Short mmCIF file of C-alpha atoms in Angstrom, two decimals:
data_model
loop_
_atom_site.label_atom_id
_atom_site.label_comp_id
_atom_site.label_asym_id
_atom_site.label_seq_id
_atom_site.Cartn_x
_atom_site.Cartn_y
_atom_site.Cartn_z
CA MET A 1 40.97 94.12 -25.94
CA LYS A 2 42.12 90.51 -26.10
CA ASP A 3 39.70 87.70 -25.29
CA ILE A 4 39.77 87.34 -21.51
CA LEU A 5 39.20 83.60 -21.81
CA THR A 6 42.70 83.35 -23.32
CA ALA A 7 44.36 85.15 -20.37
CA PRO A 8 46.85 82.86 -18.60
CA PHE A 9 45.16 83.36 -15.22
CA MET A 10 41.78 82.45 -16.71
CA VAL A 11 43.08 79.37 -18.52
CA GLU A 12 44.71 78.14 -15.31
CA MET A 13 41.61 78.82 -13.22
CA ILE A 14 39.45 76.81 -15.61
CA ARG A 15 41.97 73.95 -15.62
CA THR A 16 42.24 73.98 -11.84
CA THR A 17 38.51 73.96 -11.10
CA THR A 18 38.03 71.14 -13.60
CA ASN A 19 40.88 69.15 -12.08
CA MET A 20 39.56 69.66 -8.56
CA TYR A 21 36.13 68.41 -9.57
CA ASP A 22 37.68 65.41 -11.30
CA HIS A 23 39.59 64.62 -8.09
CA GLY A 24 36.29 64.47 -6.23
CA TRP A 25 37.17 67.41 -4.01
CA ASP A 26 34.32 69.70 -5.09
CA GLU A 27 31.04 67.85 -5.32
CA ARG A 28 27.97 69.82 -6.41
CA ASN A 29 28.66 73.46 -5.48
CA GLY A 30 31.24 72.54 -2.84
CA GLY A 31 34.49 74.49 -2.75
CA ASN A 32 35.70 77.91 -3.86
CA ILE A 33 38.82 79.68 -5.09
CA SER A 34 40.02 83.27 -5.08
CA LEU A 35 43.04 84.52 -7.01
CA LEU A 36 44.60 87.92 -6.40
CA LEU A 37 45.37 89.66 -9.72
CA ASP A 38 47.54 92.65 -10.60
CA GLU A 39 45.91 95.35 -12.68
CA ASP A 40 48.57 94.97 -15.37
CA GLU A 41 47.62 91.28 -15.68
CA ILE A 42 44.06 92.13 -16.65
CA SER A 43 44.41 95.52 -18.35
CA GLY A 44 44.87 94.03 -21.80
CA TYR A 45 41.78 91.87 -21.38
CA LEU A 46 39.37 94.07 -19.45
CA ASP A 47 38.31 97.70 -19.18
CA THR A 48 38.84 98.20 -15.44
CA GLY A 49 36.87 101.45 -15.57
CA LYS A 50 33.66 99.67 -16.60
CA VAL A 51 31.71 98.49 -13.56
CA LEU A 52 28.84 96.08 -14.24
CA ARG A 53 27.38 96.35 -10.74
CA THR A 54 28.48 96.71 -7.12
CA ILE A 55 28.08 93.92 -4.56
CA PRO A 56 28.22 94.39 -0.76
CA THR A 57 30.80 92.09 0.86
CA GLY A 58 29.56 92.07 4.45
CA PHE A 59 32.98 92.62 6.00
CA THR A 60 35.76 95.20 6.32
CA ALA A 61 39.27 94.74 4.95
CA PRO A 62 40.91 98.11 4.23
CA GLU A 63 44.15 96.35 3.25
CA LEU A 64 42.39 95.06 0.13
CA ASP A 65 41.06 98.36 -1.19
CA GLY A 66 41.69 98.52 -4.93
CA LYS A 67 42.70 94.85 -5.16
CA PHE A 68 41.41 92.67 -8.00
CA PHE A 69 40.26 89.07 -7.49
CA LEU A 70 39.11 86.28 -9.78
CA VAL A 71 36.59 84.36 -7.67
CA THR A 72 34.32 81.34 -8.12
CA GLY A 73 30.60 82.05 -7.79
CA THR A 74 28.16 81.12 -5.06
CA GLY A 75 26.06 78.04 -5.76
CA LYS A 76 28.17 77.21 -8.82
CA TYR A 77 29.47 73.78 -9.77
CA PHE A 78 33.18 73.44 -10.55
CA LYS A 79 32.30 70.93 -13.26
CA ASN A 80 30.53 73.69 -15.19
CA VAL A 81 33.30 76.30 -15.12
CA GLN A 82 34.94 74.99 -18.30
CA TYR A 83 31.65 75.24 -20.20
CA ALA A 84 30.43 78.62 -18.94
CA PRO A 85 33.25 80.52 -17.21
CA ASP A 86 31.43 83.86 -17.49
CA VAL A 87 28.56 82.45 -15.42
CA ASN A 88 30.60 80.59 -12.82
CA LEU A 89 33.49 83.01 -12.32
CA GLY A 90 33.78 86.73 -11.70
CA ILE A 91 36.43 89.44 -11.46
CA VAL A 92 35.88 92.02 -8.74
CA ARG A 93 37.71 95.05 -7.37
CA LEU A 94 37.28 95.87 -3.69
CA LYS A 95 36.59 99.40 -2.45
CA ASP A 96 35.21 101.29 0.57
CA GLN A 97 37.57 99.47 2.95
CA GLY A 98 36.60 96.16 1.40
CA GLN A 99 32.92 96.61 2.17
CA GLN A 100 31.96 96.83 -1.52
CA ALA A 101 33.09 94.93 -4.59
CA ASP A 102 32.79 96.30 -8.12
CA LEU A 103 32.02 93.51 -10.57
CA LEU A 104 34.13 93.99 -13.69
CA TRP A 105 33.46 90.69 -15.45
CA GLY A 106 31.47 87.48 -14.96
CA TYR A 107 28.50 86.28 -12.89
CA SER A 108 26.54 86.93 -16.06
CA ASP A 109 23.43 85.19 -14.73
CA GLY A 110 23.10 87.76 -11.95
CA GLY A 111 25.01 85.74 -9.37
CA GLN A 112 27.85 86.79 -7.13
CA PHE A 113 31.01 85.54 -5.45
CA THR A 114 31.13 82.53 -3.13
CA SER A 115 29.45 82.72 0.25
CA GLU A 116 32.91 82.01 1.72
CA PHE A 117 34.18 85.34 0.30
CA PRO A 118 34.78 86.82 3.78
CA ALA A 119 36.90 83.82 4.81
CA HIS A 120 38.88 84.08 1.58
CA MET A 121 39.55 87.80 1.87
CA MET A 122 40.50 87.63 5.54
CA SER A 123 42.88 84.78 4.71
CA HIS A 124 44.40 86.83 1.88
CA VAL A 125 45.08 89.66 4.33
CA ALA A 126 46.72 87.24 6.79
CA ARG A 127 48.88 85.53 4.18
CA MET A 128 49.96 88.79 2.51
CA LYS A 129 51.50 89.83 5.84
CA VAL A 130 53.38 86.55 6.12
CA ASN A 131 54.37 86.20 2.47
CA PRO A 132 53.35 88.83 -0.11
CA GLU A 133 53.77 86.22 -2.86
CA ASN A 134 50.78 84.21 -1.58
CA ARG A 135 48.02 85.11 -4.04
CA VAL A 136 45.66 82.13 -3.91
CA VAL A 137 43.17 80.89 -1.34
CA MET A 138 41.55 77.55 -2.16
CA HIS A 139 38.81 75.69 -0.29
CA CYS A 140 37.63 72.17 -1.07
CA HIS A 141 36.37 68.92 0.50
CA PRO A 142 39.01 66.18 0.06
CA ALA A 143 37.45 62.95 1.30
CA ASN A 144 40.36 61.52 3.25
CA LEU A 145 41.29 64.70 5.11
CA LEU A 146 37.61 65.08 5.96
CA ALA A 147 37.40 61.47 7.15
CA MET A 148 40.54 61.90 9.21
CA THR A 149 38.90 64.61 11.32
CA TYR A 150 36.35 62.03 12.52
CA VAL A 151 38.88 59.53 13.84
CA HIS A 152 42.05 61.48 14.68
CA THR A 153 42.69 63.92 17.49
CA LEU A 154 42.36 67.52 16.31
CA ASP A 155 45.50 68.60 18.16
CA GLU A 156 47.44 70.49 15.49
CA ARG A 157 50.84 69.11 16.38
CA GLU A 158 49.61 65.52 16.41
CA PHE A 159 47.54 65.98 13.24
CA THR A 160 50.55 67.46 11.44
CA ARG A 161 52.94 64.80 12.67
CA THR A 162 50.63 62.02 11.49
CA LEU A 163 50.51 63.52 8.00
CA TRP A 164 54.28 64.05 7.93
CA GLN A 165 54.79 60.38 8.86
CA MET A 166 52.63 59.10 6.00
CA CYS A 167 54.81 60.18 3.09
CA THR A 168 58.44 61.29 2.85
CA GLU A 169 57.65 64.44 0.85
CA CYS A 170 55.11 65.83 3.33
CA VAL A 171 57.47 67.64 5.70
CA VAL A 172 59.19 69.09 2.63
CA VAL A 173 55.97 70.30 0.97
CA PHE A 174 54.32 71.73 4.08
CA PRO A 175 57.00 72.20 6.76
CA ASP A 176 54.78 74.83 8.40
CA GLY A 177 52.35 72.02 9.22
CA VAL A 178 48.56 71.96 9.26
CA ASN A 179 46.33 74.04 11.52
CA VAL A 180 42.92 72.74 12.56
CA LEU A 181 39.62 74.40 13.45
CA PRO A 182 36.78 72.66 15.30
CA TRP A 183 33.44 72.51 13.49
CA MET A 184 32.11 76.02 12.90
CA LEU A 185 29.20 77.41 10.91
CA CYS A 186 30.42 78.05 7.37
CA GLY A 187 29.83 81.22 5.37
CA THR A 188 30.18 83.49 8.41
CA ASN A 189 32.62 86.21 9.38
CA GLU A 190 33.39 84.21 12.53
CA ILE A 191 34.84 81.26 10.63
CA GLY A 192 36.59 83.70 8.32
CA GLU A 193 38.29 85.41 11.25
CA ALA A 194 39.24 82.08 12.83
CA THR A 195 40.67 80.80 9.54
CA ALA A 196 42.66 83.99 8.98
CA GLU A 197 44.16 83.69 12.47
CA LYS A 198 45.25 80.12 11.66
CA MET A 199 46.64 81.29 8.30
CA LYS A 200 49.22 83.38 10.13
CA THR A 201 51.19 80.26 11.00
CA ALA A 202 50.35 77.71 8.27
CA ARG A 203 49.21 77.61 4.64
CA LEU A 204 46.85 74.71 5.34
CA VAL A 205 43.85 75.03 7.65
CA VAL A 206 41.55 72.05 8.14
CA TRP A 207 37.90 72.76 8.83
CA SER A 208 36.90 69.76 10.92
CA LEU A 209 34.08 67.63 9.49
CA HIS A 210 33.99 69.95 6.46
CA GLY A 211 37.13 70.40 4.36
CA ILE A 212 40.36 72.35 4.04
CA TYR A 213 41.70 75.80 3.17
CA GLY A 214 45.01 76.19 1.38
CA ALA A 215 47.06 79.23 0.39
CA GLY A 216 49.96 79.61 -2.02
CA LYS A 217 51.71 81.75 -4.58
CA ASP A 218 49.74 80.37 -7.53
CA LEU A 219 47.00 77.90 -8.39
CA ASP A 220 49.45 75.11 -9.19
CA GLU A 221 51.31 75.37 -5.89
CA THR A 222 48.14 75.61 -3.82
CA PHE A 223 46.55 72.64 -5.58
CA GLY A 224 49.73 70.62 -5.01
CA LEU A 225 49.81 71.58 -1.36
CA ILE A 226 46.31 70.25 -0.76
CA GLU A 227 46.95 67.24 -2.99
CA THR A 228 49.97 66.22 -0.92
CA ALA A 229 48.12 66.52 2.40
CA GLU A 230 45.17 64.59 0.98
CA LYS A 231 47.45 61.78 -0.24
CA ALA A 232 48.94 61.54 3.25
CA ALA A 233 45.45 61.41 4.78
CA GLU A 234 44.49 58.66 2.32
CA ILE A 235 47.42 56.55 3.45
CA TYR A 236 46.52 57.17 7.08
CA MET A 237 42.91 56.14 6.57
CA LYS A 238 44.08 52.92 4.92
CA ILE A 239 46.38 51.93 7.79
CA ALA A 240 44.87 53.61 10.88
CA HIS A 241 43.23 50.37 12.02
CA LEU A 242 46.37 48.30 11.51
CA PRO A 243 49.42 47.87 13.76
CA ARG A 244 52.16 50.18 12.50
CA ILE A 245 55.45 48.30 12.18
CA ASN A 246 57.37 51.07 10.39
CA THR A 247 57.16 54.84 10.30
CA ILE A 248 59.14 57.91 9.28
CA THR A 249 61.05 58.91 12.40
CA ASP A 250 61.82 62.41 13.67
CA GLU A 251 65.50 61.68 13.05
CA GLN A 252 64.73 60.94 9.40
CA MET A 253 62.67 64.12 9.11
CA HIS A 254 65.60 66.11 10.46
CA LEU A 255 67.67 64.59 7.63
CA LEU A 256 65.02 65.81 5.18
CA GLU A 257 65.28 69.30 6.68
CA LYS A 258 69.00 69.36 5.93
CA ARG A 259 68.69 67.76 2.48
CA PHE A 260 66.00 70.16 1.25
CA SER A 261 66.99 73.27 3.27
CA ILE A 262 63.62 73.53 5.00
CA GLN A 263 62.69 74.11 8.63
CA ALA A 264 59.94 72.03 10.20
CA ARG A 265 57.58 73.98 12.41
CA GLU A 266 59.23 74.73 15.71
CA GLY A 267 58.38 72.26 18.43
CA TYR A 268 56.78 69.72 16.08
CA LEU A 269 59.78 67.37 15.90
CA ASP A 270 61.54 65.80 18.87
#
């Protein structure tokens, strides 16, 4: 077997968690990531028949039976992943209609996957039905998006339009817009179910007064998706108290649709 720490998916996960911490998105043990893996991706690095232990998941997701995930651990700091990946990350395979997870690698200190695991898995199920290429769910606490939920209406159309107006690339990067949840208790099946429902229509779901969930085909794309929305929120927070003399108009966004062959979410542009 090859060293699993040299696997492309592992190298990218370590880089991504480190980068997210450096961006200030994942203070302390804030934030979590799950990456759907194919068995052929890991077979050269891991004996998939060797189960270290089995962990109850606390939810049901029959669609994920037999699926493999690389997941950040509960209570773990993103800043430490690069120094001790086997402690802070784990690879699991779901079984028994998603109610159990076989640990195949990681969590070597006796830990387990993030407390937001139900929300992640439910979001994976939702996104797989929309786009089977979506393999990443990423949760973090970007400061400006978080701040924006305190001072901006939580209406999804208005929230999306404000972000689109802050930077020309926004409607191109996330034409499906941003969905928004009111404050809910984190780490529960209820917020997982609510997030998954929102994931059916957008790859970005803001948890008000908490953070954001993003989904994408790989770690790079998902990071960039959140990064773009956060940059737009930063611009908004810098100018929200000032009179706006200029803005990106709906007419200009329609031009961007044509130029980049994208379709803004229906009903979000005039």
